[in-house]
Amino acid sequence: MIRILYISYDGMLEPLGQSQVLAYLKILATSCHIHLISFEKEADWLNVEENRKISQEITDAGILWHPLRYHKHPTALATAYDIFCGTVLGIWLVFHHSLKIVHARSYVPSVMALTLKWLTGVKYLFDMRGFWVDERVDGGLWTRDGRMYRVSKAFERHFLLSADHVVTLTRSALHELGRFDYLRGKMPPSTVIPTCADLTHFSPVAGKHDGDGFVLGYLGSVGTWYLFDEVAVCFAQLLRLRSNASFLVVNRGEHAYIKKRLTAAGVPDHTVELLTVSHADVPSQMARMDAGIFFIKPVFSKQASAPTKLAEFLGCGVPCLSNSGVGDMAEVLEGEKVGVILKTFDEASMVEGLQRLIELAVNPNTRALCASAAQKHFSLDKGVARYQKIYLQLQDN
């Protein structure tokens, strides 16, 4: 049995950790011996009921979980402390349990993983998840001429040159990596594995939601990368096309901001339903939606992004309206005829895009097309199979 150390800086008590780490590991654990290090935020850790539930799920799956506390302030020192704690624990686990592969989810875990490779000789899988360093710049957190950017880019170079295998989320990201000067002739073995969804959980529900109105749905965060003002304006335009339309927003912790931005766009309060639900209850809310919407800043770093919500929307049979310049989304939505891509956010483009979206949503064949596209591009089983293949290759080399 393959012996893996998986390191995630995202917590398993968060929805992201549950959908994009645990969902994979539960299946992988049937053929691999897995130790999991994660960094849990205090508020999540203090939710005793959820903590107990997730802990039991992890134990039942046969995964050995080693949760550490996530520290945020002061940022650089807190992250350095987390890296130190994770590295020390990782060294002990590798030696004590004879682990052979360290799977690092994104950049901060890769600092730990690369140290483990140098000290213990384990194989190192760099699961990039995106261009994290450039995301910090594109998100306005760092400057491109700043010290943190230069240092982090140097780490990125070491990660890529030292990795025994690299996983990217999109073909666009892999193409961009091929243009890095220092990787010419030195590119490590690479695989594209987009953010997948459990399509037994995210699947179409027979019949339509209650009511005759058109329900536009939004799922997840509205901050940093998401152009929620444009979403709000787009829904205001939809109300002009469909006076009985409503906006169903499923979000965690940003309700005040959402209400403020919708009000600024002239959206009446009675047309909006704002909810917080558990990850397990998201599909039942998606079943109420005729279509989904989300816009992401089309900056350089987003070429490497594959939004989880896209897989979940399509899995539930919900066509989407989104924008160009983000990963492989245009290829999926327009290519599979399961959504609409906007190239600009002017009024004429929004209206034309909404009209096409409505046509898709009312077409009785669209839900099946969406589910089929999700199976083709975002099946969790296919994603897990690709990871299993990588693990076997690393073990045999």
Short mmCIF file of C-alpha atoms in Angstrom, two decimals:
data_model
loop_
_atom_site.label_atom_id
_atom_site.label_comp_id
_atom_site.label_asym_id
_atom_site.label_seq_id
_atom_site.Cartn_x
_atom_site.Cartn_y
_atom_site.Cartn_z
CA MET A 1 0.00 0.00 0.00
CA ILE A 2 1.32 3.46 -0.97
CA ARG A 3 2.22 5.54 2.09
CA ILE A 4 1.37 9.24 1.73
CA LEU A 5 1.77 12.39 3.80
CA TYR A 6 -0.76 14.98 2.62
CA ILE A 7 -0.27 18.59 3.80
CA SER A 8 -3.02 21.20 3.44
CA TYR A 9 -2.92 24.77 4.75
CA ASP A 10 -6.70 24.82 4.40
CA GLY A 11 -8.60 23.33 7.32
CA MET A 12 -10.72 20.21 7.12
CA LEU A 13 -13.41 21.98 9.17
CA GLU A 14 -13.90 24.48 6.33
CA PRO A 15 -16.18 23.80 3.33
CA LEU A 16 -13.20 24.08 0.95
CA GLY A 17 -11.22 21.50 2.87
CA GLN A 18 -14.18 19.14 2.89
CA SER A 19 -14.91 19.45 -0.83
CA GLN A 20 -11.39 19.75 -2.21
CA VAL A 21 -9.31 17.65 0.18
CA LEU A 22 -11.42 15.20 2.16
CA ALA A 23 -13.63 14.23 -0.76
CA TYR A 24 -10.52 13.02 -2.62
CA LEU A 25 -8.73 11.51 0.37
CA LYS A 26 -11.69 9.41 1.46
CA ILE A 27 -11.51 7.56 -1.86
CA LEU A 28 -7.71 7.52 -2.05
CA ALA A 29 -7.58 6.02 1.46
CA THR A 30 -9.10 2.80 0.12
CA SER A 31 -5.83 2.11 -1.70
CA CYS A 32 -3.31 4.33 0.15
CA HIS A 33 -2.12 4.70 3.72
CA ILE A 34 -2.66 8.44 4.30
CA HIS A 35 -1.52 10.78 7.05
CA LEU A 36 -3.09 14.24 6.81
CA ILE A 37 -1.70 17.47 8.28
CA SER A 38 -4.09 20.44 8.13
CA PHE A 39 -4.21 23.87 9.74
CA GLU A 40 -7.51 24.62 11.45
CA LYS A 41 -8.84 28.08 12.21
CA GLU A 42 -9.85 28.79 15.80
CA ALA A 43 -13.52 29.54 15.07
CA ASP A 44 -13.90 26.26 13.20
CA TRP A 45 -12.07 24.31 15.88
CA LEU A 46 -14.36 25.69 18.59
CA ASN A 47 -17.44 24.43 16.73
CA VAL A 48 -17.52 21.26 18.80
CA GLU A 49 -20.37 19.53 16.98
CA GLU A 50 -18.89 20.04 13.50
CA ASN A 51 -15.42 19.17 14.78
CA ARG A 52 -16.66 15.88 16.21
CA LYS A 53 -18.58 15.06 13.02
CA ILE A 54 -15.67 15.69 10.65
CA SER A 55 -13.20 13.93 12.94
CA GLN A 56 -15.38 10.85 12.89
CA GLU A 57 -15.72 10.97 9.10
CA ILE A 58 -11.94 11.15 8.74
CA THR A 59 -11.41 8.28 11.16
CA ASP A 60 -14.06 6.15 9.45
CA ALA A 61 -12.32 6.70 6.11
CA GLY A 62 -9.10 5.26 7.56
CA ILE A 63 -7.21 8.56 7.33
CA LEU A 64 -4.83 9.48 10.15
CA TRP A 65 -5.48 13.17 10.82
CA HIS A 66 -2.97 15.47 12.53
CA PRO A 67 -4.69 18.87 12.85
CA LEU A 68 -2.59 21.90 13.75
CA ARG A 69 -3.78 25.38 14.65
CA TYR A 70 -3.69 28.05 11.94
CA HIS A 71 -2.09 31.35 12.97
CA LYS A 72 -2.79 34.62 11.15
CA HIS A 73 -1.14 37.53 12.98
CA PRO A 74 1.43 38.90 12.50
CA THR A 75 1.19 37.46 8.99
CA ALA A 76 4.79 36.59 8.09
CA LEU A 77 5.76 35.38 11.57
CA ALA A 78 2.52 33.45 12.00
CA THR A 79 3.00 31.64 8.68
CA ALA A 80 6.66 30.93 9.52
CA TYR A 81 5.58 29.44 12.85
CA ASP A 82 2.97 27.26 11.11
CA ILE A 83 5.60 26.08 8.62
CA PHE A 84 7.98 25.21 11.46
CA CYS A 85 5.28 23.22 13.32
CA GLY A 86 4.17 21.41 10.17
CA THR A 87 7.73 20.56 9.17
CA VAL A 88 8.65 19.15 12.57
CA LEU A 89 5.48 17.06 12.67
CA GLY A 90 6.07 15.95 9.07
CA ILE A 91 9.60 14.78 9.80
CA TRP A 92 8.37 12.71 12.74
CA LEU A 93 5.55 11.18 10.67
CA VAL A 94 7.79 10.33 7.72
CA PHE A 95 10.32 8.52 9.89
CA HIS A 96 7.86 6.95 12.33
CA HIS A 97 5.48 5.64 9.66
CA SER A 98 7.89 5.11 6.75
CA LEU A 99 5.98 7.48 4.48
CA LYS A 100 7.27 7.62 0.90
CA ILE A 101 5.46 10.53 -0.78
CA VAL A 102 4.57 14.01 0.47
CA HIS A 103 1.64 15.62 -1.33
CA ALA A 104 1.73 19.40 -0.83
CA ARG A 105 -1.48 21.29 -1.57
CA SER A 106 -0.30 24.69 -2.80
CA TYR A 107 2.66 26.86 -1.80
CA VAL A 108 2.88 27.12 1.99
CA PRO A 109 2.68 23.32 2.41
CA SER A 110 5.34 23.05 -0.30
CA VAL A 111 7.86 24.84 1.94
CA MET A 112 7.31 22.02 4.43
CA ALA A 113 7.28 19.34 1.73
CA LEU A 114 10.49 20.52 0.06
CA THR A 115 12.25 20.56 3.43
CA LEU A 116 11.02 17.01 4.04
CA LYS A 117 12.34 15.93 0.65
CA TRP A 118 15.78 17.40 1.38
CA LEU A 119 15.94 15.86 4.86
CA THR A 120 14.29 12.47 4.31
CA GLY A 121 14.36 11.74 0.58
CA VAL A 122 10.59 11.40 0.19
CA LYS A 123 9.09 12.03 -3.25
CA TYR A 124 7.49 15.47 -3.54
CA LEU A 125 4.21 16.17 -5.36
CA PHE A 126 3.63 19.91 -5.93
CA ASP A 127 -0.14 20.35 -6.27
CA MET A 128 -0.05 24.01 -7.35
CA ARG A 129 -3.78 24.85 -7.17
CA GLY A 130 -2.96 28.12 -8.94
CA PHE A 131 -0.32 30.82 -9.34
CA TRP A 132 -0.43 31.73 -5.66
CA VAL A 133 2.41 34.28 -5.69
CA ASP A 134 0.88 36.18 -8.61
CA GLU A 135 -2.52 35.97 -6.90
CA ARG A 136 -1.08 37.97 -4.00
CA VAL A 137 -0.09 40.71 -6.43
CA ASP A 138 -3.27 40.57 -8.50
CA GLY A 139 -5.28 40.70 -5.29
CA GLY A 140 -3.52 43.88 -4.18
CA LEU A 141 -1.84 42.25 -1.17
CA TRP A 142 1.72 42.52 -2.52
CA THR A 143 3.52 44.61 -5.11
CA ARG A 144 5.41 43.06 -8.00
CA ASP A 145 8.59 44.93 -7.03
CA GLY A 146 8.25 44.07 -3.34
CA ARG A 147 10.46 41.80 -1.26
CA MET A 148 7.73 39.27 -0.46
CA TYR A 149 7.00 38.79 -4.16
CA ARG A 150 10.67 38.27 -5.05
CA VAL A 151 11.27 35.83 -2.20
CA SER A 152 8.09 33.88 -2.93
CA LYS A 153 8.91 33.70 -6.64
CA ALA A 154 12.28 32.23 -5.69
CA PHE A 155 10.47 29.60 -3.62
CA GLU A 156 8.14 28.89 -6.54
CA ARG A 157 11.17 28.27 -8.75
CA HIS A 158 12.57 25.80 -6.20
CA PHE A 159 9.20 24.05 -5.92
CA LEU A 160 8.90 23.57 -9.67
CA LEU A 161 12.50 22.52 -10.25
CA SER A 162 12.55 20.15 -7.25
CA ALA A 163 9.12 18.56 -7.64
CA ASP A 164 8.93 14.93 -8.69
CA HIS A 165 5.52 15.71 -10.19
CA VAL A 166 3.45 18.88 -10.67
CA VAL A 167 -0.34 19.11 -10.74
CA THR A 168 -2.09 22.14 -12.22
CA LEU A 169 -5.79 22.94 -12.29
CA THR A 170 -5.98 24.07 -15.91
CA ARG A 171 -4.44 23.51 -19.30
CA SER A 172 -3.95 27.27 -19.49
CA ALA A 173 -1.68 27.12 -16.43
CA LEU A 174 0.35 24.25 -17.86
CA HIS A 175 0.80 26.20 -21.09
CA GLU A 176 1.98 29.23 -19.11
CA LEU A 177 4.47 27.13 -17.12
CA GLY A 178 5.97 26.00 -20.41
CA ARG A 179 6.88 29.64 -21.06
CA PHE A 180 8.91 30.02 -17.85
CA ASP A 181 12.56 30.42 -18.93
CA TYR A 182 14.00 28.30 -16.14
CA LEU A 183 11.68 25.38 -16.97
CA ARG A 184 12.67 25.07 -20.62
CA GLY A 185 14.03 21.55 -20.93
CA LYS A 186 13.56 21.01 -17.19
CA MET A 187 9.79 20.74 -16.81
CA PRO A 188 8.93 17.98 -14.32
CA PRO A 189 6.24 15.41 -15.16
CA SER A 190 2.90 17.23 -15.02
CA THR A 191 -0.82 16.45 -14.89
CA VAL A 192 -3.91 18.65 -15.17
CA ILE A 193 -6.52 17.85 -12.51
CA PRO A 194 -9.22 20.54 -12.18
CA THR A 195 -11.19 21.12 -9.02
CA CYS A 196 -13.64 18.24 -9.07
CA ALA A 197 -16.97 17.61 -7.36
CA ASP A 198 -18.61 14.55 -5.87
CA LEU A 199 -21.20 14.08 -8.59
CA THR A 200 -23.17 11.62 -6.49
CA HIS A 201 -23.74 14.56 -4.13
CA PHE A 202 -23.93 17.35 -6.72
CA SER A 203 -26.41 15.92 -9.20
CA PRO A 204 -29.61 17.10 -10.91
CA VAL A 205 -32.85 16.78 -8.97
CA ALA A 206 -35.94 15.65 -10.86
CA GLY A 207 -38.47 18.40 -11.47
CA LYS A 208 -38.14 22.17 -11.10
CA HIS A 209 -38.10 24.28 -7.97
CA ASP A 210 -41.39 25.54 -6.56
CA GLY A 211 -42.77 28.72 -8.08
CA ASP A 212 -42.93 30.23 -11.55
CA GLY A 213 -40.19 32.85 -11.27
CA PHE A 214 -36.69 32.66 -12.72
CA VAL A 215 -34.17 31.98 -9.94
CA LEU A 216 -30.60 33.15 -10.52
CA GLY A 217 -28.14 31.61 -8.07
CA TYR A 218 -24.83 32.67 -6.57
CA LEU A 219 -22.65 30.37 -4.48
CA GLY A 220 -19.69 31.17 -2.24
CA SER A 221 -17.38 34.10 -1.60
CA VAL A 222 -17.81 37.61 -3.00
CA GLY A 223 -14.42 38.99 -1.98
CA THR A 224 -10.97 39.60 -3.52
CA TRP A 225 -11.27 37.73 -6.83
CA TYR A 226 -14.99 37.97 -7.39
CA LEU A 227 -16.57 40.87 -9.28
CA PHE A 228 -19.73 41.01 -7.21
CA ASP A 229 -20.66 44.56 -8.24
CA GLU A 230 -20.91 43.32 -11.82
CA VAL A 231 -23.01 40.39 -10.62
CA ALA A 232 -25.36 42.78 -8.81
CA VAL A 233 -25.71 44.96 -11.91
CA CYS A 234 -26.34 41.87 -14.02
CA PHE A 235 -29.16 40.74 -11.73
CA ALA A 236 -30.66 44.24 -11.92
CA GLN A 237 -30.63 43.82 -15.71
CA LEU A 238 -32.28 40.42 -15.34
CA LEU A 239 -35.13 42.03 -13.41
CA ARG A 240 -35.79 44.24 -16.43
CA LEU A 241 -35.99 41.15 -18.62
CA ARG A 242 -37.86 39.00 -16.12
CA SER A 243 -39.79 41.02 -13.54
CA ASN A 244 -40.53 37.86 -11.54
CA ALA A 245 -36.84 36.91 -11.23
CA SER A 246 -35.24 36.36 -7.84
CA PHE A 247 -31.66 36.10 -6.62
CA LEU A 248 -30.67 33.21 -4.33
CA VAL A 249 -27.28 33.81 -2.69
CA VAL A 250 -25.60 31.06 -0.65
CA ASN A 251 -22.68 32.60 1.22
CA ARG A 252 -20.78 32.33 4.46
CA GLY A 253 -19.99 35.44 6.49
CA GLU A 254 -20.30 38.27 3.95
CA HIS A 255 -24.03 39.04 4.12
CA ALA A 256 -23.72 42.69 5.14
CA TYR A 257 -21.41 43.44 2.23
CA ILE A 258 -23.67 41.57 -0.19
CA LYS A 259 -26.74 43.52 0.90
CA LYS A 260 -24.84 46.79 0.56
CA ARG A 261 -23.67 46.05 -2.99
CA LEU A 262 -27.09 44.83 -4.12
CA THR A 263 -28.71 47.98 -2.74
CA ALA A 264 -26.12 50.11 -4.56
CA ALA A 265 -27.08 48.35 -7.81
CA GLY A 266 -30.74 49.17 -7.24
CA VAL A 267 -31.82 45.61 -6.47
CA PRO A 268 -35.02 45.50 -4.34
CA ASP A 269 -34.65 43.61 -1.05
CA HIS A 270 -37.71 41.44 -1.68
CA THR A 271 -36.07 39.88 -4.78
CA VAL A 272 -33.10 38.53 -2.81
CA GLU A 273 -32.79 35.47 -0.57
CA LEU A 274 -29.50 35.32 1.34
CA LEU A 275 -28.61 32.05 3.06
CA THR A 276 -25.83 30.29 4.92
CA VAL A 277 -25.99 26.51 4.67
CA SER A 278 -23.67 23.58 5.34
CA HIS A 279 -21.69 22.07 2.49
CA ALA A 280 -23.99 19.05 2.64
CA ASP A 281 -27.04 21.24 2.01
CA VAL A 282 -25.67 23.16 -0.99
CA PRO A 283 -27.10 20.77 -3.64
CA SER A 284 -30.63 21.18 -2.27
CA GLN A 285 -30.30 24.95 -2.70
CA MET A 286 -28.85 24.55 -6.18
CA ALA A 287 -31.90 22.50 -7.09
CA ARG A 288 -33.92 25.69 -6.66
CA MET A 289 -31.84 27.60 -9.23
CA ASP A 290 -32.58 28.01 -12.93
CA ALA A 291 -29.08 29.34 -13.62
CA GLY A 292 -25.91 30.33 -11.80
CA ILE A 293 -23.72 33.41 -12.06
CA PHE A 294 -20.20 34.39 -10.97
CA PHE A 295 -17.59 36.76 -12.37
CA ILE A 296 -13.87 36.56 -11.57
CA LYS A 297 -11.18 39.17 -12.19
CA PRO A 298 -9.51 38.15 -15.49
CA VAL A 299 -5.97 38.77 -14.24
CA PHE A 300 -2.80 36.78 -15.01
CA SER A 301 -2.99 34.49 -11.99
CA LYS A 302 -6.54 33.41 -12.77
CA GLN A 303 -5.32 31.51 -15.84
CA ALA A 304 -4.51 28.81 -13.30
CA SER A 305 -7.91 28.81 -11.57
CA ALA A 306 -10.70 26.25 -11.82
CA PRO A 307 -13.51 27.47 -9.52
CA THR A 308 -15.05 24.70 -7.45
CA LYS A 309 -18.48 26.27 -7.90
CA LEU A 310 -18.36 25.63 -11.66
CA ALA A 311 -18.12 21.88 -11.11
CA GLU A 312 -20.89 22.01 -8.50
CA PHE A 313 -23.26 24.12 -10.61
CA LEU A 314 -22.85 21.89 -13.65
CA GLY A 315 -23.10 18.72 -11.56
CA CYS A 316 -26.50 19.91 -10.34
CA GLY A 317 -27.60 20.64 -13.91
CA VAL A 318 -27.39 24.43 -13.57
CA PRO A 319 -26.09 26.44 -16.57
CA CYS A 320 -23.81 29.37 -15.73
CA LEU A 321 -23.04 32.91 -16.76
CA SER A 322 -19.39 33.84 -16.23
CA ASN A 323 -16.56 35.75 -17.90
CA SER A 324 -13.55 35.10 -20.11
CA GLY A 325 -9.89 35.14 -19.06
CA VAL A 326 -10.22 32.60 -16.25
CA GLY A 327 -8.64 29.15 -16.60
CA ASP A 328 -10.44 26.82 -19.00
CA MET A 329 -13.95 28.11 -18.19
CA ALA A 330 -14.75 29.50 -21.64
CA GLU A 331 -13.82 26.20 -23.25
CA VAL A 332 -16.08 24.30 -20.87
CA LEU A 333 -19.13 26.59 -20.79
CA GLU A 334 -19.28 27.64 -24.42
CA GLY A 335 -17.71 24.48 -25.83
CA GLU A 336 -20.13 22.17 -24.07
CA LYS A 337 -23.09 24.56 -24.56
CA VAL A 338 -23.79 24.67 -20.83
CA GLY A 339 -23.26 28.34 -20.17
CA VAL A 340 -22.47 31.79 -21.44
CA ILE A 341 -19.19 33.71 -21.30
CA LEU A 342 -19.07 37.51 -21.22
CA LYS A 343 -16.03 39.21 -22.72
CA THR A 344 -17.01 42.65 -21.42
CA PHE A 345 -19.39 43.97 -18.76
CA ASP A 346 -21.14 46.72 -20.71
CA GLU A 347 -24.93 46.79 -20.64
CA ALA A 348 -25.41 45.42 -24.15
CA SER A 349 -23.14 42.43 -23.45
CA MET A 350 -24.92 41.70 -20.17
CA VAL A 351 -28.36 41.82 -21.74
CA GLU A 352 -27.31 39.61 -24.65
CA GLY A 353 -25.64 37.17 -22.26
CA LEU A 354 -28.67 37.04 -19.99
CA GLN A 355 -30.98 36.36 -22.93
CA ARG A 356 -28.79 33.45 -24.01
CA LEU A 357 -28.65 32.19 -20.41
CA ILE A 358 -32.45 32.26 -20.13
CA GLU A 359 -32.73 30.31 -23.38
CA LEU A 360 -30.37 27.68 -22.01
CA ALA A 361 -32.18 27.50 -18.67
CA VAL A 362 -35.61 26.92 -20.19
CA ASN A 363 -34.33 24.31 -22.65
CA PRO A 364 -35.38 20.89 -21.24
CA ASN A 365 -32.14 19.31 -22.49
CA THR A 366 -29.80 21.71 -20.69
CA ARG A 367 -29.79 20.04 -17.28
CA ALA A 368 -28.67 16.74 -18.81
CA LEU A 369 -26.01 18.54 -20.87
CA CYS A 370 -24.69 20.24 -17.74
CA ALA A 371 -24.50 16.96 -15.84
CA SER A 372 -22.74 15.32 -18.78
CA ALA A 373 -20.20 18.16 -18.99
CA ALA A 374 -19.55 17.84 -15.25
CA GLN A 375 -18.87 14.11 -15.66
CA LYS A 376 -16.51 14.79 -18.55
CA HIS A 377 -14.48 17.56 -16.92
CA PHE A 378 -15.00 17.51 -13.15
CA SER A 379 -15.73 13.97 -12.01
CA LEU A 380 -14.25 13.30 -8.58
CA ASP A 381 -13.66 9.66 -9.51
CA LYS A 382 -11.62 10.70 -12.56
CA GLY A 383 -9.63 13.19 -10.48
CA VAL A 384 -8.88 10.55 -7.86
CA ALA A 385 -7.82 8.08 -10.58
CA ARG A 386 -5.28 10.63 -11.87
CA TYR A 387 -3.85 11.10 -8.38
CA GLN A 388 -3.61 7.34 -7.92
CA LYS A 389 -1.69 7.08 -11.19
CA ILE A 390 0.72 9.80 -10.06
CA TYR A 391 1.27 8.08 -6.71
CA LEU A 392 2.06 4.79 -8.42
CA GLN A 393 4.52 6.48 -10.78
CA LEU A 394 6.27 8.20 -7.88
CA GLN A 395 6.44 4.99 -5.89
CA ASP A 396 7.91 3.04 -8.79
CA ASN A 397 10.55 5.65 -9.75
#
